PDB file of C-alpha atoms and ligand atoms in Angstrom:
ATOM      1  CA  UNK A1021     189.509  63.840 322.378  1.00  0.00           C
ATOM      2  CA  UNK A1022     190.861  66.540 320.059  1.00  0.00           C
ATOM      3  CA  UNK A1023     188.466  68.884 318.736  1.00  0.00           C
ATOM      4  CA  UNK A1024     188.555  69.536 315.019  1.00  0.00           C
ATOM      5  CA  UNK A1025     190.239  72.560 313.854  1.00  0.00           C
ATOM      6  CA  UNK A1026     188.574  75.903 314.326  1.00  0.00           C
ATOM      7  CA  UNK A1027     188.854  77.792 310.836  1.00  0.00           C
ATOM      8  CA  UNK A1028     187.839  81.163 309.759  1.00  0.00           C
ATOM      9  CA  UNK A1029     184.079  80.897 310.809  1.00  0.00           C
ATOM     10  CA  UNK A1030     182.374  82.027 313.969  1.00  0.00           C
ATOM     11  CA  UNK A1031     183.284  84.786 316.186  1.00  0.00           C
ATOM     12  CA  UNK A1032     186.627  86.758 315.804  1.00  0.00           C
ATOM     13  CA  UNK A1033     189.874  85.504 317.102  1.00  0.00           C
ATOM     14  CA  UNK A1034     190.038  85.640 320.755  1.00  0.00           C
ATOM     15  CA  UNK A1035     193.412  87.739 321.203  1.00  0.00           C
ATOM     16  CA  UNK A1036     192.130  88.691 324.602  1.00  0.00           C
ATOM     17  CA  UNK A1037     195.506  88.830 326.265  1.00  0.00           C
ATOM     18  CA  UNK A1038     197.113  91.050 323.839  1.00  0.00           C
ATOM     19  CA  UNK A1039     199.008  93.761 325.621  1.00  0.00           C
ATOM     20  CA  UNK A1040     198.545  97.324 324.066  1.00  0.00           C
ATOM     21  CA  UNK A1041     200.369  99.267 326.777  1.00  0.00           C
ATOM     22  CA  UNK A1042     203.965  99.005 328.048  1.00  0.00           C
ATOM     23  CA  UNK A1043     203.661  97.896 331.744  1.00  0.00           C
ATOM     24  CA  UNK A1044     206.310  98.015 334.026  1.00  0.00           C
ATOM     25  CA  UNK A1045     209.546  96.002 332.969  1.00  0.00           C
ATOM     26  CA  UNK A1046     208.750  92.320 333.478  1.00  0.00           C
ATOM     27  CA  UNK A1047     210.438  90.328 336.024  1.00  0.00           C
ATOM     28  CA  UNK A1048     213.053  88.240 334.755  1.00  0.00           C
ATOM     29  CA  UNK A1049     211.874  84.315 334.832  1.00  0.00           C
ATOM     30  CA  UNK A1050     213.665  81.146 334.538  1.00  0.00           C
ATOM     31  CA  UNK A1051     211.984  78.391 332.280  1.00  0.00           C
ATOM     32  CA  UNK A1052     213.595  75.159 333.056  1.00  0.00           C
ATOM     33  CA  UNK A1053     213.648  73.033 329.938  1.00  0.00           C
ATOM     34  CA  UNK A1054     212.856  69.265 330.574  1.00  0.00           C
ATOM     35  CA  UNK A1055     214.682  68.326 327.643  1.00  0.00           C
ATOM     36  CA  UNK A1056     217.738  67.745 329.755  1.00  0.00           C
ATOM     37  CA  UNK A1057     215.775  66.114 332.583  1.00  0.00           C
ATOM     38  CA  UNK A1058     215.544  62.499 333.510  1.00  0.00           C
ATOM     39  CA  UNK A1059     212.264  61.477 331.670  1.00  0.00           C
ATOM     40  CA  UNK A1060     211.816  58.675 333.884  1.00  0.00           C
ATOM     41  CA  UNK A1061     211.493  60.909 336.770  1.00  0.00           C
ATOM     42  CA  UNK A1062     209.862  64.143 335.269  1.00  0.00           C
ATOM     43  CA  UNK A1063     207.599  64.927 338.065  1.00  0.00           C
ATOM     44  CA  UNK A1064     210.487  64.939 340.702  1.00  0.00           C
ATOM     45  CA  UNK A1065     212.717  66.959 338.265  1.00  0.00           C
ATOM     46  CA  UNK A1066     209.972  69.511 337.546  1.00  0.00           C
ATOM     47  CA  UNK A1067     209.324  69.939 341.420  1.00  0.00           C
ATOM     48  CA  UNK A1068     213.034  70.279 342.010  1.00  0.00           C
ATOM     49  CA  UNK A1069     213.550  73.013 339.460  1.00  0.00           C
ATOM     50  CA  UNK A1070     210.385  74.815 340.678  1.00  0.00           C
ATOM     51  CA  UNK A1071     211.788  74.852 344.370  1.00  0.00           C
ATOM     52  CA  UNK A1072     214.891  76.464 342.702  1.00  0.00           C
ATOM     53  CA  UNK A1073     212.940  79.196 341.310  1.00  0.00           C
ATOM     54  CA  UNK A1074     211.629  77.999 337.878  1.00  0.00           C
ATOM     55  CA  UNK A1075     208.211  79.780 337.151  1.00  0.00           C
ATOM     56  CA  UNK A1076     207.428  78.302 333.793  1.00  0.00           C
ATOM     57  CA  UNK A1077     208.272  74.710 332.526  1.00  0.00           C
ATOM     58  CA  UNK A1078     209.577  74.583 329.045  1.00  0.00           C
ATOM     59  CA  UNK A1079     208.545  71.592 326.963  1.00  0.00           C
ATOM     60  CA  UNK A1080     210.455  70.899 323.672  1.00  0.00           C
ATOM     61  CA  UNK A1081     208.432  68.959 321.057  1.00  0.00           C
ATOM     62  CA  UNK A1082     210.134  67.538 318.277  1.00  0.00           C
ATOM     63  CA  UNK A1083     209.166  65.636 315.378  1.00  0.00           C
ATOM     64  CA  UNK A1084     212.085  64.304 313.595  1.00  0.00           C
ATOM     65  CA  UNK A1085     211.299  66.378 310.663  1.00  0.00           C
ATOM     66  CA  UNK A1086     211.656  69.895 311.108  1.00  0.00           C
ATOM     67  CA  UNK A1087     214.606  69.080 313.549  1.00  0.00           C
ATOM     68  CA  UNK A1088     216.670  66.149 313.505  1.00  0.00           C
ATOM     69  CA  UNK A1089     215.350  64.731 316.951  1.00  0.00           C
ATOM     70  CA  UNK A1090     212.042  63.176 318.360  1.00  0.00           C
ATOM     71  CA  UNK A1091     210.901  63.811 321.765  1.00  0.00           C
ATOM     72  CA  UNK A1092     207.497  64.023 323.200  1.00  0.00           C
ATOM     73  CA  UNK A1093     203.689  65.009 322.290  1.00  0.00           C
ATOM     74  CA  UNK A1094     200.484  65.591 323.998  1.00  0.00           C
ATOM     75  CA  UNK A1095     200.236  62.673 326.219  1.00  0.00           C
ATOM     76  CA  UNK A1096     203.569  63.581 328.280  1.00  0.00           C
ATOM     77  CA  UNK A1097     202.130  67.153 328.398  1.00  0.00           C
ATOM     78  CA  UNK A1098     198.810  65.759 329.849  1.00  0.00           C
ATOM     79  CA  UNK A1099     200.862  63.974 332.615  1.00  0.00           C
ATOM     80  CA  UNK A1100     202.870  66.917 333.420  1.00  0.00           C
ATOM     81  CA  UNK A1101     199.827  69.056 333.700  1.00  0.00           C
ATOM     82  CA  UNK A1102     198.783  66.684 336.671  1.00  0.00           C
ATOM     83  CA  UNK A1103     202.450  66.937 338.169  1.00  0.00           C
ATOM     84  CA  UNK A1104     202.851  70.689 338.361  1.00  0.00           C
ATOM     85  CA  UNK A1105     200.715  73.764 338.724  1.00  0.00           C
ATOM     86  CA  UNK A1106     203.231  75.858 336.874  1.00  0.00           C
ATOM     87  CA  UNK A1107     202.437  77.130 333.144  1.00  0.00           C
ATOM     88  CA  UNK A1108     203.588  74.717 330.564  1.00  0.00           C
ATOM     89  CA  UNK A1109     205.258  76.472 327.715  1.00  0.00           C
ATOM     90  CA  UNK A1110     205.250  74.119 324.649  1.00  0.00           C
ATOM     91  CA  UNK A1111     207.804  74.969 322.125  1.00  0.00           C
ATOM     92  CA  UNK A1112     206.775  73.201 318.843  1.00  0.00           C
ATOM     93  CA  UNK A1113     209.558  72.230 316.639  1.00  0.00           C
ATOM     94  CA  UNK A1114     207.209  70.290 314.230  1.00  0.00           C
ATOM     95  CA  UNK A1115     205.806  70.541 310.909  1.00  0.00           C
ATOM     96  CA  UNK A1116     202.181  71.056 310.283  1.00  0.00           C
ATOM     97  CA  UNK A1117     201.913  72.631 313.953  1.00  0.00           C
ATOM     98  CA  UNK A1118     198.341  73.817 312.985  1.00  0.00           C
ATOM     99  CA  UNK A1119     196.960  70.213 313.143  1.00  0.00           C
ATOM    100  CA  UNK A1120     198.084  69.633 316.725  1.00  0.00           C
ATOM    101  CA  UNK A1121     197.071  72.800 318.294  1.00  0.00           C
ATOM    102  CA  UNK A1122     193.707  71.189 319.597  1.00  0.00           C
ATOM    103  CA  UNK A1123     195.749  68.244 321.034  1.00  0.00           C
ATOM    104  CA  UNK A1124     198.116  70.416 323.033  1.00  0.00           C
ATOM    105  CA  UNK A1125     195.007  72.517 324.147  1.00  0.00           C
ATOM    106  CA  UNK A1126     193.208  69.444 325.390  1.00  0.00           C
ATOM    107  CA  UNK A1127     196.449  68.201 327.109  1.00  0.00           C
ATOM    108  CA  UNK A1128     196.699  71.399 329.323  1.00  0.00           C
ATOM    109  CA  UNK A1129     199.487  73.499 327.239  1.00  0.00           C
ATOM    110  CA  UNK A1130     199.448  77.160 328.564  1.00  0.00           C
ATOM    111  CA  UNK A1131     201.868  78.868 326.133  1.00  0.00           C
ATOM    112  CA  UNK A1132     202.478  77.392 322.503  1.00  0.00           C
ATOM    113  CA  UNK A1133     205.227  78.623 320.365  1.00  0.00           C
ATOM    114  CA  UNK A1134     205.685  77.908 316.744  1.00  0.00           C
ATOM    115  CA  UNK A1135     208.587  78.342 314.361  1.00  0.00           C
ATOM    116  CA  UNK A1136     208.424  81.096 311.684  1.00  0.00           C
ATOM    117  CA  UNK A1137     210.454  78.577 309.606  1.00  0.00           C
ATOM    118  CA  UNK A1138     207.923  75.962 309.811  1.00  0.00           C
ATOM    119  CA  UNK A1139     204.718  77.709 309.855  1.00  0.00           C
ATOM    120  CA  UNK A1140     203.365  78.383 306.242  1.00  0.00           C
ATOM    121  CA  UNK A1141     200.366  80.102 307.539  1.00  0.00           C
ATOM    122  CA  UNK A1142     201.735  81.831 310.638  1.00  0.00           C
ATOM    123  CA  UNK A1143     199.087  84.463 311.144  1.00  0.00           C
ATOM    124  CA  UNK A1144     196.380  81.751 311.068  1.00  0.00           C
ATOM    125  CA  UNK A1145     198.248  79.459 313.405  1.00  0.00           C
ATOM    126  CA  UNK A1146     198.916  82.326 316.153  1.00  0.00           C
ATOM    127  CA  UNK A1147     194.964  83.060 315.862  1.00  0.00           C
ATOM    128  CA  UNK A1148     194.268  79.318 316.283  1.00  0.00           C
ATOM    129  CA  UNK A1149     196.611  79.052 319.471  1.00  0.00           C
ATOM    130  CA  UNK A1150     194.781  82.042 320.866  1.00  0.00           C
ATOM    131  CA  UNK A1151     191.235  80.678 320.154  1.00  0.00           C
ATOM    132  CA  UNK A1152     192.173  77.687 321.960  1.00  0.00           C
ATOM    133  CA  UNK A1153     192.717  79.818 325.109  1.00  0.00           C
ATOM    134  CA  UNK A1154     196.590  79.363 324.999  1.00  0.00           C
ATOM    135  CA  UNK A1155     199.211  82.319 324.634  1.00  0.00           C
ATOM    136  CA  UNK A1156     200.823  82.401 321.113  1.00  0.00           C
ATOM    137  CA  UNK A1157     204.281  82.668 320.423  1.00  0.00           C
ATOM    138  CA  UNK A1158     206.770  82.806 317.553  1.00  0.00           C
ATOM    139  CA  UNK A1159     210.029  81.268 317.534  1.00  0.00           C
ATOM    140  CA  UNK A1160     212.941  82.474 315.382  1.00  0.00           C
ATOM    141  CA  UNK A1161     215.855  80.252 314.296  1.00  0.00           C
ATOM    142  CA  UNK A1162     219.413  81.593 314.507  1.00  0.00           C
ATOM    143  CA  UNK A1163     219.274  82.590 310.805  1.00  0.00           C
ATOM    144  CA  UNK A1164     216.096  84.243 310.549  1.00  0.00           C
ATOM    145  CA  UNK A1165     215.919  88.124 311.085  1.00  0.00           C
ATOM    146  CA  UNK A1166     213.749  89.705 313.700  1.00  0.00           C
ATOM    147  CA  UNK A1167     212.296  92.278 311.374  1.00  0.00           C
ATOM    148  CA  UNK A1168     210.575  89.530 309.093  1.00  0.00           C
ATOM    149  CA  UNK A1169     207.847  89.096 312.067  1.00  0.00           C
ATOM    150  CA  UNK A1170     207.064  92.618 312.342  1.00  0.00           C
ATOM    151  CA  UNK A1171     203.733  92.529 310.986  1.00  0.00           C
ATOM    152  CA  UNK A1172     202.489  89.688 313.644  1.00  0.00           C
ATOM    153  CA  UNK A1173     204.108  91.242 316.865  1.00  0.00           C
ATOM    154  CA  UNK A1174     200.837  92.513 318.001  1.00  0.00           C
ATOM    155  CA  UNK A1175     199.559  89.218 318.281  1.00  0.00           C
ATOM    156  CA  UNK A1176     202.263  87.447 320.337  1.00  0.00           C
ATOM    157  CA  UNK A1177     202.499  86.813 323.903  1.00  0.00           C
ATOM    158  CA  UNK A1178     206.223  86.521 323.464  1.00  0.00           C
ATOM    159  CA  UNK A1179     208.927  85.988 320.862  1.00  0.00           C
ATOM    160  CA  UNK A1180     211.322  83.147 321.211  1.00  0.00           C
ATOM    161  CA  UNK A1181     214.788  83.788 319.876  1.00  0.00           C
ATOM    162  CA  UNK A1182     216.697  80.613 319.308  1.00  0.00           C
ATOM    163  CA  UNK A1183     220.280  80.991 320.290  1.00  0.00           C
ATOM    164  CA  UNK A1184     221.496  77.765 319.082  1.00  0.00           C
ATOM    165  CA  UNK A1185     219.899  75.627 316.248  1.00  0.00           C
ATOM    166  CA  UNK A1186     216.957  73.791 317.564  1.00  0.00           C
ATOM    167  CA  UNK A1187     217.163  69.942 318.077  1.00  0.00           C
ATOM    168  CA  UNK A1188     219.451  69.274 320.889  1.00  0.00           C
ATOM    169  CA  UNK A1189     220.297  70.491 324.453  1.00  0.00           C
ATOM    170  CA  UNK A1190     223.889  71.510 325.719  1.00  0.00           C
ATOM    171  CA  UNK A1191     225.017  73.334 322.588  1.00  0.00           C
ATOM    172  CA  UNK A1192     227.167  76.404 322.610  1.00  0.00           C
ATOM    173  CA  UNK A1193     225.383  80.059 322.731  1.00  0.00           C
ATOM    174  CA  UNK A1194     225.495  81.804 319.237  1.00  0.00           C
ATOM    175  CA  UNK A1195     226.718  85.189 320.112  1.00  0.00           C
ATOM    176  CA  UNK A1196     225.003  87.246 317.529  1.00  0.00           C
ATOM    177  CA  UNK A1197     221.874  86.511 319.118  1.00  0.00           C
ATOM    178  CA  UNK A1198     222.282  89.059 321.405  1.00  0.00           C
ATOM    179  CA  UNK A1199     222.095  91.392 318.675  1.00  0.00           C
ATOM    180  CA  UNK A1200     218.580  89.804 318.009  1.00  0.00           C
ATOM    181  CA  UNK A1201     217.645  90.355 321.500  1.00  0.00           C
ATOM    182  CA  UNK A1202     218.438  94.002 321.333  1.00  0.00           C
ATOM    183  CA  UNK A1203     216.814  94.569 317.907  1.00  0.00           C
ATOM    184  CA  UNK A1204     213.432  93.074 319.138  1.00  0.00           C
ATOM    185  CA  UNK A1205     213.576  95.142 322.291  1.00  0.00           C
ATOM    186  CA  UNK A1206     213.943  98.045 319.940  1.00  0.00           C
ATOM    187  CA  UNK A1207     210.872  96.955 317.823  1.00  0.00           C
ATOM    188  CA  UNK A1208     208.847  96.518 320.812  1.00  0.00           C
ATOM    189  CA  UNK A1209     209.572  99.881 322.144  1.00  0.00           C
ATOM    190  CA  UNK A1210     208.929 101.708 318.764  1.00  0.00           C
ATOM    191  CA  UNK A1211     205.602  99.792 318.218  1.00  0.00           C
ATOM    192  CA  UNK A1212     204.377 100.334 321.605  1.00  0.00           C
ATOM    193  CA  UNK A1213     203.886  96.633 322.347  1.00  0.00           C
ATOM    194  CA  UNK A1214     204.806  94.614 325.493  1.00  0.00           C
ATOM    195  CA  UNK A1215     205.134  91.187 324.189  1.00  0.00           C
ATOM    196  CA  UNK A1216     208.041  89.312 326.180  1.00  0.00           C
ATOM    197  CA  UNK A1217     211.424  88.164 324.846  1.00  0.00           C
ATOM    198  CA  UNK A1218     212.399  84.749 325.520  1.00  0.00           C
ATOM    199  CA  UNK A1219     215.867  83.109 324.856  1.00  0.00           C
ATOM    200  CA  UNK A1220     216.254  79.459 324.506  1.00  0.00           C
ATOM    201  CA  UNK A1221     219.811  77.696 323.884  1.00  0.00           C
ATOM    202  CA  UNK A1222     223.067  78.035 325.682  1.00  0.00           C
ATOM    203  CA  UNK A1223     221.663  80.099 328.683  1.00  0.00           C
ATOM    204  CA  UNK A1224     224.353  79.423 331.382  1.00  0.00           C
ATOM    205  CA  UNK A1225     226.631  81.039 333.840  1.00  0.00           C
ATOM    206  CA  UNK A1226     228.904  82.350 331.155  1.00  0.00           C
ATOM    207  CA  UNK A1227     225.996  83.886 329.038  1.00  0.00           C
ATOM    208  CA  UNK A1228     223.001  84.784 331.275  1.00  0.00           C
ATOM    209  CA  UNK A1229     224.209  88.187 332.456  1.00  0.00           C
ATOM    210  CA  UNK A1230     224.727  89.271 328.781  1.00  0.00           C
ATOM    211  CA  UNK A1231     221.574  87.784 327.491  1.00  0.00           C
ATOM    212  CA  UNK A1232     219.509  89.852 330.372  1.00  0.00           C
ATOM    213  CA  UNK A1233     221.280  92.950 329.643  1.00  0.00           C
ATOM    214  CA  UNK A1234     220.467  92.501 325.976  1.00  0.00           C
ATOM    215  CA  UNK A1235     216.696  92.770 326.886  1.00  0.00           C
ATOM    216  CA  UNK A1236     215.260  89.043 327.417  1.00  0.00           C
ATOM    217  CA  UNK A1237     213.145  88.328 330.366  1.00  0.00           C
ATOM    218  CA  UNK A1238     212.092  84.743 329.765  1.00  0.00           C
ATOM    219  CA  UNK A1239     215.335  82.444 330.037  1.00  0.00           C
ATOM    220  CA  UNK A1240     214.898  78.875 328.984  1.00  0.00           C
ATOM    221  CA  UNK A1241     217.674  76.446 330.510  1.00  0.00           C
ATOM    222  CA  UNK A1242     218.078  72.683 329.928  1.00  0.00           C
ATOM    223  CA  UNK A1243     221.746  71.815 330.510  1.00  0.00           C
ATOM    224  CA  UNK A1244     222.502  74.636 333.040  1.00  0.00           C
ATOM    225  CA  UNK A1245     219.452  73.482 335.501  1.00  0.00           C
ATOM    226  CA  UNK A1246     219.454  69.657 334.742  1.00  0.00           C
ATOM    227  CA  UNK A1247     222.713  68.605 333.247  1.00  0.00           C
ATOM    228  CA  UNK A1248     224.598  68.202 336.504  1.00  0.00           C
ATOM    229  CA  UNK A1249     221.961  66.353 338.570  1.00  0.00           C
ATOM    230  CA  UNK A1250     221.139  69.099 341.246  1.00  0.00           C
ATOM    231  CA  UNK A1251     218.306  71.037 339.566  1.00  0.00           C
ATOM    232  CA  UNK A1252     217.111  72.949 342.676  1.00  0.00           C
ATOM    233  CA  UNK A1253     220.698  74.526 343.507  1.00  0.00           C
ATOM    234  CA  UNK A1254     221.458  74.972 339.649  1.00  0.00           C
ATOM    235  CA  UNK A1255     218.327  76.695 338.883  1.00  0.00           C
ATOM    236  CA  UNK A1256     218.501  78.866 342.070  1.00  0.00           C
ATOM    237  CA  UNK A1257     222.132  79.953 341.142  1.00  0.00           C
ATOM    238  CA  UNK A1258     221.372  80.647 337.541  1.00  0.00           C
ATOM    239  CA  UNK A1259     218.291  82.720 338.357  1.00  0.00           C
ATOM    240  CA  UNK A1260     220.161  84.748 341.195  1.00  0.00           C
ATOM    241  CA  UNK A1261     222.655  85.953 338.342  1.00  0.00           C
ATOM    242  CA  UNK A1262     219.809  86.753 336.027  1.00  0.00           C
ATOM    243  CA  UNK A1263     218.305  88.963 338.769  1.00  0.00           C
ATOM    244  CA  UNK A1264     221.335  90.590 339.584  1.00  0.00           C
ATOM    245  CA  UNK A1265     221.873  91.588 335.788  1.00  0.00           C
ATOM    246  CA  UNK A1266     218.149  92.803 335.858  1.00  0.00           C
ATOM    247  CA  UNK A1267     218.815  94.982 338.561  1.00  0.00           C
ATOM    248  CA  UNK A1268     216.001  93.245 340.628  1.00  0.00           C
TER     249      UNK A1268
HETATM  250  C1  DX5 B 281     216.545  73.005 321.818  1.00  0.00           C
HETATM  251  C2  DX5 B 281     215.655  73.308 322.906  1.00  0.00           C
HETATM  252  C3  DX5 B 281     216.020  73.937 324.027  1.00  0.00           C
HETATM  253  C4  DX5 B 281     216.708  73.017 324.884  1.00  0.00           C
HETATM  254  C5  DX5 B 281     217.916  74.047 325.402  1.00  0.00           C
HETATM  255  O1  DX5 B 281     216.138  72.966 320.607  1.00  0.00           O
HETATM  256  O2  DX5 B 281     214.792  74.142 322.197  1.00  0.00           O
HETATM  257  O3  DX5 B 281     214.775  74.121 324.830  1.00  0.00           O
HETATM  258  O4  DX5 B 281     216.317  72.480 326.190  1.00  0.00           O
HETATM  259  O5  DX5 B 281     219.238  73.437 325.907  1.00  0.00           O
HETATM  260  P1  DX5 B 281     220.366  74.130 326.625  1.00  0.00           P
HETATM  261  O6  DX5 B 281     219.818  75.027 327.742  1.00  0.00           O
HETATM  262  O7  DX5 B 281     220.922  72.825 327.140  1.00  0.00           O
HETATM  263  O8  DX5 B 281     221.110  74.968 325.660  1.00  0.00           O
HETATM  264 ZN1   ZN B 282     213.165  74.995 323.392  1.00  0.00          ZN
END
């Protein structure tokens, strides 16, 4: 059963994972997005993407309000939790995200990201995610400027830059996202923080090198991994290109 929301009472928020020093450059990671997988065979699809080098599974949660599409919720996350040991990165494209944080925690989510554009009380929401033992992140739509989240950057495990408008897989990469990645990396350096930079949308062979060179290290890919029906090989090939671009 979902627990009631924890509000501003009790002990201070547990942002225990907040990184205060810049560690060595993080390894580039591939996060297969199950949005483009065969939902009738999710466990097999995820296992194949993992064999191909995926290290975190990206789970797109859509409510038909914030974005014009509906996908899945905590029950599917709960089933996925039993199917893989990889961390589950839940990208919430929903309104009233705060109300659902306890349910995602109960279901076994590891990372939870909420949209700047959908969260009226973003600071509270990030605290709530951390209080539930998950890694909080903020997502920016293509039209949202990076500098708007400056004041909460110390609270996040990662920032997710949307490089397409959220709602669907298989869209074309929006080129100016590269400038946003660079700006975010610059802010991270200036502020002495170590949050990671995730990119979601249109990550594929023709874009991955430039995305990594701009400074992203968490690469979400749906269509490029699952779209052609051979997730293991396609994940492996995409990750290999990303590693070359990162100089790994
Ligand atoms: C879109 C989702 C993405 C989607 C990306 O709203 O957030 O995670 O799966 O799909 P591709 O990689 O196909 O652009
Ligand atoms: Zn996503």
